[in-house]
Coordinates of C-alpha atoms in Angstrom, one line a residue:
Chain A
M1 CA 35.5 -50.1 -15.2
T2 CA 33.2 -50.3 -12.2
R3 CA 29.6 -50.8 -11.7
D4 CA 26.7 -51.3 -9.5
F5 CA 25.5 -54.5 -8.4
V6 CA 23.0 -56.3 -6.2
I7 CA 23.6 -59.4 -3.9
G8 CA 21.7 -62.4 -4.4
V9 CA 21.8 -64.9 -1.3
D10 CA 19.9 -68.1 -1.7
M11 CA 19.8 -70.0 1.1
G12 CA 19.2 -74.0 0.8
G13 CA 19.5 -76.9 3.1
T14 CA 23.0 -77.5 2.7
N15 CA 24.6 -74.5 0.8
L16 CA 24.7 -70.9 1.0
R17 CA 24.8 -69.1 -2.6
C18 CA 26.1 -65.6 -2.5
A19 CA 26.2 -63.9 -5.8
A20 CA 27.0 -60.4 -7.3
V21 CA 24.2 -59.9 -10.1
S22 CA 24.4 -57.1 -12.7
R23 CA 21.5 -54.9 -13.1
A24 CA 20.8 -56.8 -16.4
G25 CA 20.7 -60.3 -14.6
K26 CA 23.8 -61.6 -15.3
I27 CA 25.7 -63.2 -12.3
L28 CA 29.1 -61.7 -12.0
L29 CA 30.8 -63.6 -9.0
M30 CA 29.2 -66.3 -6.9
Q31 CA 30.4 -68.0 -3.8
T32 CA 29.2 -70.9 -2.0
R33 CA 29.6 -71.9 1.7
P34 CA 27.9 -74.4 4.0
A35 CA 24.5 -73.3 5.0
N36 CA 24.8 -74.7 8.6
A37 CA 21.3 -75.2 8.7
S38 CA 21.1 -77.0 12.0
D39 CA 23.1 -74.5 13.8
S40 CA 21.2 -72.0 16.3
A41 CA 18.5 -69.5 14.9
A42 CA 21.2 -66.7 15.2
S43 CA 24.4 -68.8 13.9
V44 CA 22.2 -69.3 10.8
A45 CA 21.6 -65.6 10.0
D46 CA 25.2 -64.7 11.1
N47 CA 26.3 -67.0 8.3
I48 CA 24.2 -65.0 5.9
V49 CA 25.8 -62.1 7.0
A50 CA 29.3 -63.6 6.7
G51 CA 28.5 -64.6 3.2
V52 CA 27.3 -61.1 2.0
L53 CA 30.4 -59.6 3.6
S54 CA 32.8 -62.1 2.0
L55 CA 31.3 -61.8 -1.1
E56 CA 31.4 -57.9 -1.1
N57 CA 34.9 -58.3 -0.1
S58 CA 35.9 -60.3 -3.2
A59 CA 33.7 -58.1 -5.8
R60 CA 35.1 -54.9 -4.4
R61 CA 36.6 -54.0 -7.7
L62 CA 33.2 -54.9 -9.7
G63 CA 31.6 -51.7 -8.2
K64 CA 29.5 -51.2 -5.5
T65 CA 26.4 -53.0 -3.8
V66 CA 22.9 -51.1 -4.5
G67 CA 20.9 -54.0 -2.8
I68 CA 20.5 -57.1 -1.0
G69 CA 18.0 -59.7 -1.7
V70 CA 17.8 -62.9 0.3
A71 CA 16.1 -66.3 -0.6
V72 CA 15.1 -68.5 2.3
P73 CA 13.1 -71.7 2.3
G74 CA 9.9 -71.8 4.0
P75 CA 6.9 -69.7 4.4
L76 CA 7.7 -65.6 5.5
N77 CA 6.0 -62.7 5.3
V78 CA 7.7 -60.3 3.0
S79 CA 6.3 -57.3 4.6
T80 CA 7.5 -58.1 8.3
G81 CA 10.4 -59.7 7.2
I82 CA 9.6 -62.8 9.6
V83 CA 10.3 -66.4 8.5
Y84 CA 7.3 -68.6 9.8
A85 CA 8.8 -72.0 9.7
A86 CA 12.0 -73.4 7.3
P87 CA 11.9 -76.9 6.6
H88 CA 15.7 -76.9 6.8
V89 CA 16.3 -74.7 9.5
K90 CA 14.5 -76.0 12.7
A91 CA 15.8 -73.2 14.8
W92 CA 13.9 -70.4 12.8
R93 CA 10.3 -70.5 14.1
S94 CA 8.6 -66.8 13.6
F95 CA 12.3 -65.8 13.2
P96 CA 12.6 -61.9 12.5
L97 CA 15.4 -62.5 9.9
R98 CA 15.2 -59.5 8.0
R99 CA 15.6 -57.5 11.1
K100 CA 18.8 -59.5 12.3
L101 CA 20.4 -59.1 8.7
E102 CA 19.7 -55.5 8.6
S103 CA 21.1 -54.6 12.0
A104 CA 23.9 -56.8 11.3
L105 CA 24.8 -55.2 7.7
G106 CA 23.5 -51.7 8.6
R107 CA 21.5 -51.7 5.1
R108 CA 18.3 -52.6 3.8
V109 CA 17.8 -56.3 3.2
I110 CA 15.0 -57.7 0.7
I111 CA 13.7 -61.4 1.9
E112 CA 11.6 -63.6 -0.3
N113 CA 10.5 -67.3 -0.2
D114 CA 13.3 -69.5 -2.3
A115 CA 10.4 -70.4 -4.6
N116 CA 9.4 -67.2 -5.3
A117 CA 13.0 -66.2 -5.9
W118 CA 13.5 -68.9 -8.2
A119 CA 10.4 -68.0 -10.2
L120 CA 11.5 -64.3 -10.4
G121 CA 15.0 -65.6 -11.7
E122 CA 13.1 -67.6 -14.3
F123 CA 10.7 -64.6 -15.1
W124 CA 13.4 -61.9 -15.6
R125 CA 16.1 -63.9 -17.3
G126 CA 14.8 -67.6 -17.9
A127 CA 11.8 -69.5 -19.2
A128 CA 9.3 -67.0 -18.6
R129 CA 11.0 -63.9 -19.8
G130 CA 8.3 -61.5 -21.1
R131 CA 5.2 -63.5 -20.1
R132 CA 2.4 -61.9 -17.7
H133 CA 0.6 -65.2 -16.9
V134 CA 2.7 -68.1 -15.6
V135 CA 2.6 -70.6 -12.8
L136 CA 6.0 -72.0 -11.9
L137 CA 6.5 -75.2 -9.9
T138 CA 9.8 -76.8 -8.9
L139 CA 10.0 -80.6 -8.3
G140 CA 12.8 -81.4 -5.8
T141 CA 13.0 -82.6 -2.2
G142 CA 9.3 -81.3 -1.9
V143 CA 7.3 -79.0 -4.2
G144 CA 7.8 -75.3 -4.5
G145 CA 5.4 -73.0 -6.4
A146 CA 5.4 -69.6 -7.5
L147 CA 2.8 -67.5 -9.5
I148 CA 2.9 -64.5 -11.5
V149 CA -0.4 -62.8 -12.4
D150 CA -0.5 -60.2 -14.7
G151 CA 3.2 -59.8 -14.6
R152 CA 3.5 -59.7 -10.8
L153 CA 4.4 -62.3 -8.1
V154 CA 1.4 -63.4 -6.1
H155 CA 2.0 -63.2 -2.3
G156 CA -1.5 -63.5 -0.8
R157 CA -2.3 -61.7 2.5
T158 CA 1.0 -62.6 4.4
G159 CA 3.1 -64.1 1.7
M160 CA 2.1 -67.9 1.9
A161 CA 0.5 -67.9 -1.4
A162 CA 1.7 -70.4 -4.2
E163 CA 1.8 -73.5 -1.8
L164 CA 1.4 -75.4 -5.0
G165 CA 2.7 -78.5 -3.7
H166 CA 0.1 -78.8 -1.4
V167 CA -3.0 -79.0 -3.4
T168 CA -5.0 -82.2 -3.1
V169 CA -4.9 -84.5 -5.9
E170 CA -5.9 -87.6 -4.3
P171 CA -8.2 -86.9 -1.1
N172 CA -7.2 -90.5 0.4
G173 CA -3.9 -90.7 -1.1
M174 CA -0.3 -91.0 0.2
P175 CA 0.5 -89.3 3.3
C176 CA 2.4 -85.8 2.8
D177 CA 5.2 -84.4 5.0
C178 CA 3.0 -81.3 5.7
G179 CA 0.4 -83.6 7.6
A180 CA -2.4 -84.0 4.9
S181 CA -2.7 -86.6 2.6
G182 CA -3.0 -86.6 -0.9
C183 CA -1.1 -83.4 -1.7
L184 CA 0.8 -83.1 -5.3
E185 CA 4.4 -83.2 -3.1
A186 CA 3.1 -86.9 -1.8
Y187 CA 3.5 -87.9 -5.5
A188 CA 5.6 -85.4 -7.6
S189 CA 8.6 -84.8 -5.8
A190 CA 11.8 -86.8 -4.4
S191 CA 10.2 -87.2 -0.9
G192 CA 6.7 -88.3 -2.8
M193 CA 8.5 -90.9 -5.0
R194 CA 10.6 -92.3 -2.2
G195 CA 7.2 -93.0 -0.5
L196 CA 5.4 -94.4 -3.7
L197 CA 8.6 -96.8 -3.9
A198 CA 8.2 -97.9 -0.4
K199 CA 4.9 -98.5 -0.9
E200 CA 6.0 -100.7 -4.2
S201 CA 9.1 -102.2 -2.9
K202 CA 8.6 -105.5 -0.6
S203 CA 12.4 -106.2 -0.8
R204 CA 14.8 -103.7 0.5
R205 CA 17.4 -105.2 -1.5
T206 CA 15.9 -104.3 -4.9
L207 CA 15.2 -101.0 -3.6
R208 CA 18.9 -100.6 -2.3
S209 CA 20.6 -102.0 -5.4
R210 CA 18.9 -99.5 -7.8
Y211 CA 17.2 -96.1 -6.3
L212 CA 20.0 -95.4 -3.6
D213 CA 23.1 -93.3 -3.7
R214 CA 26.6 -94.3 -2.2
Q215 CA 25.3 -92.9 1.3
G216 CA 22.2 -95.0 1.1
N217 CA 19.6 -92.3 0.6
F218 CA 17.0 -92.4 -2.1
S219 CA 18.3 -90.6 -5.3
V220 CA 16.0 -89.2 -7.9
R221 CA 19.1 -89.4 -10.1
Q222 CA 19.6 -93.2 -9.6
M223 CA 15.7 -93.5 -10.0
T224 CA 16.0 -91.5 -13.3
A225 CA 18.6 -93.7 -14.6
A226 CA 16.9 -97.0 -13.8
A227 CA 13.7 -95.7 -15.5
R228 CA 15.6 -94.4 -18.5
A229 CA 17.5 -98.2 -18.7
G230 CA 14.0 -99.7 -18.6
D231 CA 13.3 -100.6 -15.0
A232 CA 9.5 -101.1 -14.7
R233 CA 9.0 -100.2 -11.2
A234 CA 10.7 -96.8 -11.9
R235 CA 8.8 -96.3 -14.8
R236 CA 5.8 -97.1 -13.1
I237 CA 6.5 -94.5 -10.2
F238 CA 7.4 -91.9 -12.4
A239 CA 4.1 -92.7 -14.5
I240 CA 2.3 -92.3 -11.0
A241 CA 4.1 -88.8 -10.5
G242 CA 3.3 -87.4 -14.1
R243 CA -0.5 -88.4 -13.2
Y244 CA -0.8 -86.6 -10.5
L245 CA 1.2 -83.7 -11.8
G246 CA -1.0 -83.7 -14.8
I247 CA -4.2 -83.6 -12.5
A248 CA -2.5 -80.4 -10.5
I249 CA -1.8 -79.0 -13.8
A250 CA -5.3 -79.2 -15.3
S251 CA -6.4 -77.6 -12.1
F252 CA -3.9 -74.9 -12.5
I253 CA -4.9 -74.1 -16.3
N254 CA -8.6 -73.7 -15.0
I255 CA -7.6 -71.5 -12.1
F256 CA -5.2 -69.3 -13.9
N257 CA -5.7 -69.6 -17.8
P258 CA -1.8 -69.0 -18.1
E259 CA 0.5 -68.8 -20.8
M260 CA 3.1 -70.7 -19.6
I261 CA 3.8 -73.3 -16.8
V262 CA 7.5 -73.7 -15.9
I263 CA 8.6 -77.1 -14.2
G264 CA 12.0 -76.9 -12.7
G265 CA 13.8 -78.8 -9.8
G266 CA 15.7 -82.2 -9.7
V267 CA 12.3 -84.3 -10.5
G268 CA 11.4 -82.0 -12.8
G269 CA 14.6 -82.6 -14.9
A270 CA 12.9 -86.1 -15.6
L271 CA 9.9 -84.3 -17.2
R272 CA 10.1 -86.3 -20.3
L273 CA 9.4 -89.6 -18.0
M274 CA 6.3 -88.0 -16.8
R275 CA 5.0 -86.0 -19.8
S276 CA 2.8 -88.6 -21.4
E277 CA 1.1 -89.5 -18.2
M278 CA 0.9 -85.8 -17.4
M279 CA -0.5 -84.6 -20.6
R280 CA -3.2 -87.3 -20.6
E281 CA -5.0 -86.0 -17.5
V282 CA -4.3 -82.2 -18.6
R283 CA -6.1 -83.0 -22.0
A284 CA -8.8 -85.1 -19.9
R285 CA -9.4 -82.2 -17.6
A286 CA -8.8 -78.8 -18.4
F287 CA -10.5 -76.7 -21.0
K288 CA -9.2 -77.1 -24.3
D289 CA -9.3 -73.6 -25.3
A290 CA -7.0 -72.9 -22.3
V291 CA -4.8 -75.7 -22.9
A292 CA -4.1 -74.6 -26.5
Q293 CA -3.1 -71.3 -24.9
T294 CA -0.5 -72.9 -22.4
R295 CA 3.0 -73.9 -22.8
I296 CA 4.4 -76.7 -20.6
V297 CA 8.3 -76.2 -20.4
R298 CA 11.1 -77.2 -18.4
A299 CA 12.9 -74.1 -16.2
A300 CA 15.7 -72.5 -18.1
L301 CA 18.4 -71.2 -15.7
G302 CA 19.3 -74.3 -13.6
G303 CA 20.9 -73.7 -10.0
G304 CA 21.6 -70.0 -10.5
A305 CA 17.9 -69.0 -10.7
G306 CA 17.7 -68.6 -6.9
V307 CA 20.4 -66.0 -6.6
I308 CA 19.1 -64.0 -9.7
G309 CA 15.4 -64.0 -8.5
A310 CA 16.7 -62.8 -5.0
A311 CA 18.5 -60.0 -6.4
K312 CA 15.7 -59.4 -8.9
A313 CA 13.7 -58.8 -5.9
A314 CA 15.8 -56.5 -4.2
L315 CA 16.3 -54.4 -7.1
D316 CA 12.2 -54.2 -7.5
A317 CA 12.5 -52.8 -4.0
I318 CA 14.9 -50.0 -4.8
E319 CA 13.1 -49.0 -8.1
I320 CA 9.7 -48.9 -6.6
K321 CA 11.0 -46.9 -3.2
V322 CA 13.6 -44.7 -4.5
Chain B
M1 CA -32.4 -33.6 -9.6
T2 CA -31.1 -35.8 -12.1
R3 CA -27.7 -37.6 -11.9
D4 CA -25.3 -40.0 -14.0
F5 CA -25.8 -43.7 -14.0
V6 CA -24.4 -46.6 -15.1
I7 CA -26.3 -49.8 -17.0
G8 CA -25.6 -53.1 -15.4
V9 CA -27.1 -56.1 -17.3
D10 CA -27.0 -59.6 -16.2
M11 CA -28.1 -62.4 -18.5
G12 CA -28.9 -65.6 -16.9
G13 CA -30.4 -68.7 -18.4
T14 CA -33.8 -67.7 -17.4
N15 CA -34.0 -64.1 -16.9
L16 CA -32.2 -60.8 -18.1
R17 CA -32.0 -58.4 -15.7
C18 CA -31.1 -54.9 -16.6
A19 CA -30.6 -52.0 -13.9
A20 CA -29.6 -48.5 -13.7
V21 CA -26.9 -48.3 -11.1
S22 CA -25.4 -45.1 -9.5
R23 CA -21.6 -44.4 -9.2
A24 CA -22.2 -45.5 -5.6
G25 CA -23.3 -48.8 -6.5
K26 CA -26.9 -48.7 -5.6
I27 CA -29.6 -50.2 -7.8
L28 CA -31.9 -47.0 -9.0
L29 CA -34.2 -49.3 -11.0
M30 CA -34.2 -52.6 -12.3
Q31 CA -36.2 -54.4 -14.9
T32 CA -36.4 -57.9 -15.6
R33 CA -37.7 -59.7 -18.9
P34 CA -37.1 -63.4 -20.4
A35 CA -33.7 -64.0 -21.5
N36 CA -35.2 -65.9 -24.5
A37 CA -31.5 -68.2 -24.3
S38 CA -32.6 -70.7 -27.0
D39 CA -33.3 -67.9 -29.8
S40 CA -30.8 -67.5 -32.5
A41 CA -27.5 -66.0 -31.7
A42 CA -28.5 -62.7 -32.9
S43 CA -31.9 -62.8 -31.3
V44 CA -30.7 -63.1 -27.9
A45 CA -28.2 -60.1 -28.3
D46 CA -31.2 -58.2 -29.9
N47 CA -32.9 -59.0 -26.7
I48 CA -30.2 -57.4 -24.5
V49 CA -30.3 -54.3 -26.8
A50 CA -34.0 -54.0 -26.3
G51 CA -33.6 -54.6 -22.5
V52 CA -30.9 -51.6 -22.2
L53 CA -33.3 -49.4 -24.3
S54 CA -36.2 -50.3 -22.4
L55 CA -34.6 -49.6 -19.3
E56 CA -33.0 -46.2 -20.6
N57 CA -36.3 -45.1 -21.4
S58 CA -38.0 -45.9 -18.1
A59 CA -34.9 -44.2 -16.5
R60 CA -34.7 -40.9 -18.5
R61 CA -35.9 -38.9 -15.8
L62 CA -33.1 -40.2 -13.4
G63 CA -30.2 -38.8 -15.5
K64 CA -28.0 -40.1 -18.2
T65 CA -26.2 -43.4 -19.1
V66 CA -22.4 -43.1 -18.7
G67 CA -21.4 -46.7 -19.4
I68 CA -23.1 -50.0 -20.3
G69 CA -21.7 -53.3 -18.7
V70 CA -23.1 -56.7 -19.8
A71 CA -22.4 -60.0 -17.5
V72 CA -23.1 -63.3 -19.7
P73 CA -22.4 -66.8 -18.8
G74 CA -19.7 -68.9 -20.2
P75 CA -15.9 -68.3 -20.7
L76 CA -15.3 -64.9 -23.1
N77 CA -12.5 -62.6 -23.8
V78 CA -12.8 -59.4 -22.3
S79 CA -10.4 -57.9 -24.6
T80 CA -11.9 -58.9 -27.9
G81 CA -15.6 -59.2 -26.6
I82 CA -16.0 -62.7 -27.9
V83 CA -18.2 -65.4 -25.9
Y84 CA -16.5 -68.8 -26.7
A85 CA -19.2 -70.8 -25.2
A86 CA -22.3 -69.9 -23.3
P87 CA -23.8 -72.9 -21.3
H88 CA -27.3 -71.4 -21.6
V89 CA -27.1 -69.9 -25.0
K90 CA -26.2 -72.9 -27.3
A91 CA -26.1 -70.6 -30.2
W92 CA -23.4 -68.5 -28.8
R93 CA -20.2 -70.1 -29.9
S94 CA -17.2 -68.0 -30.6
F95 CA -19.9 -65.2 -30.8
P96 CA -18.6 -61.6 -31.2
L97 CA -21.2 -60.3 -28.6
R98 CA -19.6 -56.9 -27.4
R99 CA -19.6 -55.8 -31.2
K100 CA -22.9 -56.8 -31.9
L101 CA -24.0 -54.8 -28.9
E102 CA -21.9 -51.8 -29.6
S103 CA -23.1 -51.7 -33.2
A104 CA -26.6 -51.9 -32.4
L105 CA -26.6 -49.2 -29.4
G106 CA -24.0 -47.1 -31.0
R107 CA -22.0 -47.0 -27.9
R108 CA -19.1 -48.6 -26.1
V109 CA -20.0 -51.8 -23.9
I110 CA -18.1 -53.6 -21.7
I111 CA -18.9 -57.4 -21.4
E112 CA -17.7 -59.8 -18.5
N113 CA -18.3 -63.4 -17.5
D114 CA -21.4 -63.6 -15.1
A115 CA -19.3 -65.2 -12.0
N116 CA -16.6 -62.1 -12.5
A117 CA -19.5 -59.8 -12.5
W118 CA -21.2 -61.1 -9.6
A119 CA -17.9 -61.1 -7.7
L120 CA -17.2 -57.5 -8.8
G121 CA -20.7 -56.7 -7.4
E122 CA -19.5 -58.7 -3.6
F123 CA -16.4 -56.9 -4.1
W124 CA -17.5 -53.4 -4.7
R125 CA -20.7 -53.4 -2.4
G126 CA -21.0 -56.8 -0.5
A127 CA -19.0 -59.3 1.5
A128 CA -15.8 -58.4 0.2
R129 CA -15.8 -54.9 0.4
G130 CA -12.2 -53.6 0.9
R131 CA -10.4 -56.8 0.9
R132 CA -7.6 -57.3 -1.4
H133 CA -7.4 -61.2 -1.4
V134 CA -10.4 -63.0 -2.0
V135 CA -11.8 -66.4 -3.7
L136 CA -15.6 -66.4 -4.5
L137 CA -17.3 -69.2 -5.6
T138 CA -21.2 -69.3 -6.6
L139 CA -22.7 -72.8 -6.1
G140 CA -25.9 -72.7 -8.4
T141 CA -26.6 -75.0 -11.2
G142 CA -22.9 -75.3 -11.7
V143 CA -20.0 -73.7 -10.0
G144 CA -18.8 -70.1 -11.0
G145 CA -15.6 -68.8 -9.7
A146 CA -13.9 -65.3 -9.4
L147 CA -10.2 -64.4 -7.9
I148 CA -9.4 -60.8 -6.4
V149 CA -5.5 -60.8 -6.2
D150 CA -3.9 -57.6 -5.1
G151 CA -7.3 -55.9 -5.4
R152 CA -7.7 -56.8 -9.1
L153 CA -9.8 -59.2 -10.7
V154 CA -7.9 -62.1 -12.3
H155 CA -8.8 -62.8 -16.0
G156 CA -5.8 -64.9 -16.9
R157 CA -4.4 -64.5 -20.6
T158 CA -7.7 -64.5 -22.5
G159 CA -10.2 -64.3 -19.7
M160 CA -10.7 -68.0 -19.1
A161 CA -9.1 -67.8 -15.6
A162 CA -11.1 -68.7 -12.4
E163 CA -12.9 -71.8 -13.9
L164 CA -12.9 -72.9 -10.0
G165 CA -15.8 -75.4 -10.5
H166 CA -13.4 -77.4 -12.5
V167 CA -10.4 -78.1 -10.2
T168 CA -10.4 -81.8 -9.7
V169 CA -11.2 -82.7 -6.1
E170 CA -11.6 -86.6 -6.8
P171 CA -9.7 -88.2 -9.7
N172 CA -11.9 -91.0 -10.6
G173 CA -15.0 -89.0 -9.0
M174 CA -18.5 -88.2 -10.4
P175 CA -18.8 -87.5 -14.1
C176 CA -18.8 -83.5 -14.5
D177 CA -20.8 -81.6 -17.2
C178 CA -17.5 -80.3 -18.6
G179 CA -16.6 -83.9 -19.8
A180 CA -14.2 -84.5 -16.8
S181 CA -14.8 -86.3 -13.8
G182 CA -14.2 -85.5 -10.3
C183 CA -14.5 -81.6 -10.7
L184 CA -15.9 -79.6 -7.9
E185 CA -18.8 -79.1 -9.5
A186 CA -19.9 -82.5 -9.9
Y187 CA -20.7 -82.4 -6.0
A188 CA -21.2 -79.0 -4.6
S189 CA -23.5 -77.8 -7.6
A190 CA -27.4 -78.5 -8.2
S191 CA -26.1 -80.5 -10.9
G192 CA -23.6 -82.3 -8.8
M193 CA -26.0 -83.2 -6.0
R194 CA -28.7 -84.3 -8.6
G195 CA -25.9 -86.6 -9.8
L196 CA -25.2 -88.0 -6.2
L197 CA -28.8 -88.7 -5.6
A198 CA -29.7 -90.6 -8.7
K199 CA -26.3 -92.7 -7.9
E200 CA -27.7 -93.0 -4.1
S201 CA -31.6 -93.6 -4.9
K202 CA -32.5 -96.7 -5.9
S203 CA -36.4 -95.8 -6.0
R204 CA -37.5 -93.1 -8.2
R205 CA -40.5 -92.6 -6.0
T206 CA -38.3 -91.5 -2.9
L207 CA -36.6 -89.3 -5.5
R208 CA -39.8 -87.7 -6.7
S209 CA -41.4 -87.3 -3.6
R210 CA -39.1 -85.1 -1.8
Y211 CA -36.2 -83.5 -3.8
L212 CA -38.3 -82.3 -6.9
D213 CA -40.4 -79.2 -7.4
R214 CA -43.8 -79.3 -8.8
Q215 CA -42.6 -79.3 -12.4
G216 CA -40.7 -82.5 -11.8
N217 CA -37.1 -80.8 -11.6
F218 CA -34.5 -81.6 -9.3
S219 CA -34.8 -78.8 -6.6
V220 CA -32.3 -77.7 -4.3
R221 CA -34.8 -75.7 -2.2
Q222 CA -36.4 -79.0 -1.7
M223 CA -33.4 -80.6 -0.8
T224 CA -32.3 -78.4 1.6
A225 CA -35.7 -78.3 3.3
A226 CA -35.5 -82.0 3.4
A227 CA -32.2 -82.2 5.0
R228 CA -33.3 -79.6 7.5
A229 CA -36.1 -81.7 8.5
G230 CA -33.7 -84.6 9.1
D231 CA -33.9 -86.4 6.0
A232 CA -30.6 -88.6 6.1
R233 CA -30.1 -88.9 2.6
A234 CA -30.4 -85.4 1.6
R235 CA -28.0 -84.9 4.9
R236 CA -25.6 -87.4 3.4
I237 CA -25.6 -85.6 -0.2
F238 CA -25.0 -82.1 1.6
A239 CA -22.2 -83.5 3.8
I240 CA -20.6 -85.3 0.6
A241 CA -20.8 -81.8 -1.2
G242 CA -19.4 -80.1 1.9
R243 CA -16.5 -82.6 2.3
Y244 CA -15.6 -81.9 -1.5
L245 CA -16.1 -78.0 -1.2
G246 CA -13.7 -78.4 2.0
I247 CA -11.1 -80.1 -0.2
A248 CA -11.2 -77.5 -3.0
I249 CA -11.3 -74.6 -0.6
A250 CA -8.0 -76.2 1.2
S251 CA -6.4 -76.0 -1.9
F252 CA -7.3 -72.5 -2.6
I253 CA -6.5 -71.1 0.6
N254 CA -2.7 -72.9 -0.1
I255 CA -2.7 -71.4 -3.3
F256 CA -3.9 -67.9 -2.4
N257 CA -3.4 -67.0 1.0
P258 CA -6.8 -65.0 0.7
E259 CA -8.5 -62.9 3.5
M260 CA -11.8 -64.2 2.6
I261 CA -13.5 -67.0 0.8
V262 CA -17.0 -65.6 -0.4
I263 CA -19.8 -68.3 -0.9
G264 CA -23.0 -67.6 -3.1
G265 CA -25.4 -69.4 -5.3
G266 CA -28.2 -71.4 -4.3
V267 CA -26.5 -74.1 -2.9
G268 CA -24.3 -71.8 -1.0
G269 CA -27.2 -70.6 0.5
A270 CA -27.3 -74.0 2.6
L271 CA -23.9 -73.5 3.7
R272 CA -24.7 -74.4 7.3
L273 CA -25.5 -77.9 6.0
M274 CA -22.0 -78.4 4.7
R275 CA -20.0 -76.6 6.9
S276 CA -18.8 -79.0 9.5
E277 CA -17.6 -81.4 6.6
M278 CA -16.0 -78.3 4.8
M279 CA -14.1 -77.3 7.9
R280 CA -13.0 -80.6 8.8
E281 CA -11.3 -80.9 5.3
V282 CA -10.0 -77.2 5.5
R283 CA -8.5 -77.9 8.7
A284 CA -6.9 -81.1 7.7
R285 CA -5.3 -80.0 4.4
A286 CA -4.8 -76.2 4.4
F287 CA -1.6 -74.4 6.4
K288 CA -2.6 -73.6 9.8
D289 CA -1.5 -70.1 9.8
A290 CA -3.2 -69.4 6.4
V291 CA -6.4 -71.0 7.4
A292 CA -6.3 -68.7 10.6
Q293 CA -6.4 -65.6 8.0
T294 CA -9.4 -66.7 6.0
R295 CA -12.9 -65.7 6.6
I296 CA -15.5 -68.1 5.1
V297 CA -18.8 -66.0 4.5
R298 CA -21.8 -66.0 2.6
A299 CA -22.3 -63.5 -0.4
A300 CA -24.4 -60.4 0.9
L301 CA -26.0 -59.1 -2.0
G302 CA -28.4 -61.9 -3.5
G303 CA -29.8 -61.5 -7.0
G304 CA -28.5 -58.0 -7.3
A305 CA -24.7 -58.6 -7.6
G306 CA -24.5 -59.7 -11.0
V307 CA -26.2 -56.2 -12.4
I308 CA -23.9 -54.3 -10.0
G309 CA -20.6 -56.0 -10.6
A310 CA -21.9 -55.2 -14.4
A311 CA -22.2 -51.6 -13.7
K312 CA -18.8 -51.7 -11.9
A313 CA -16.9 -53.6 -14.7
A314 CA -18.5 -50.3 -17.0
L315 CA -17.3 -47.8 -14.4
D316 CA -13.8 -49.0 -14.2
A317 CA -13.5 -48.9 -17.9
I318 CA -14.6 -45.4 -18.3
E319 CA -12.3 -44.2 -15.5
I320 CA -9.2 -46.0 -16.8
K321 CA -9.9 -44.7 -20.4
V322 CA -11.2 -41.4 -20.0

């Protein structure tokens, strides 16, 4: 038996995932290859094309491709298909990605911001299924955000909306990678926690022994393990992250009156370590009636959300246009 | 010649305005009466009914009423017609306003939050005409907000969305009337500026002589006049208000990627006194590409925006339902 499927591609800093996704949102087949994100602008795009073709070749027996959706990091314009700036792909600056992919593949391609694709996945098949008013935050290396308002993803004027990691939570606060200071991302992300740790730790040895992985890089996983084992510094840093996460969430509740806030990403996985500080701020700052309507939950789909959401973006485009 | 009109009602803390508004959004006739906001819950509603009937009586020669829209302060549920809590009408707590008005008038009534009605007015006939992505702030006694996303007003799950005055701009900041601290409203509103002034002024005499009206109440108008005349304290307070307004606007730009930010209200009228501090924060905090797409402008309609927007809400409801 063969059936149609949609190809969802999720381009990360390290890996490129390509999946054949059914119309019902199930991953039928997934392939992962290196993203080669530091190659030239054209090579990184060619690698996506190669990933799509390789997946199609392997998925031939499953059916035929009816759409292709590609999730990429960084702000982009969904109408023009231009990627403004991708944090992991330095060579993409105002890069016409969709045009490149479409001319290489000879077919229509939908591109979407990776946080939006992740959110579409959670909205279609995950934690936010069936909801109409949802704020989604993915706390990873940075903070990604997405907004569902009246059942639809919010793109803003040119696709730059929902940069929820870059709301100010402390005007004179920690420096953020975006150049501003006191953004949510400067606290409730891996890079934020690394900054907080550097500020707290006088001794590099302490830092090394507990919070770094074998390659000597800051590790949220190590940090989480240390906090769970009772390490006071790690617990304090999660408390700070939780406090600022709560300040931001309180503002989002007052702005959106959502049904649900979905939290994903590696740092989001340690939500329990942040929850009490987070809720203290939410209760102190957001309107009580609105807080009572808002469930704050963890993302449900894990790493597959991006390809599922990229496929959904492509499927929506087919269903609207044809 | 007679024609159809819509009745728009704008209920403020002091005045109740009722207007006959044409289908094109022009005010054909307006009447103002005291709001009697401190009366009993039922009396305040009866006063609205009386206002509508009086207007209709005077407007008989103009044509017939095709809809009634009422703007009221405070969060409310547009679906159920219940007003949760109105800051100026203490007696309205979970008050079924729409049902009361409909049974007294024997006709369908649409109710809308006053900030949303004001925003609909500016969107229909004012500064935001023809735009699809707009953030609107009215800086008055408090701060009201409204959001237009993809051309539609955002209500959230139960109509409590767009409480933009209650985003946190300074976690340990000034106390806010809502019970939290460091809200935008605690800086960029008349009540916020009064608080800043009280904190700055050691001497009650100085305060009295320059910033109060004849009744001895804090006056934004006096404060504005003092700042324009070079008064250092007044200028400093506008600078503080402008700074926090800028911090909030930067977050709104990163959240919504809007085309336009519209600023109204009495404090908003002194935008020029806040503009340089405001823009400094916007430029330091919001994404440059998004800032470049966003016009920050003053509201265009003045005091009539509320009745025009209330009429628009009623008109939209007719056009959708009939």
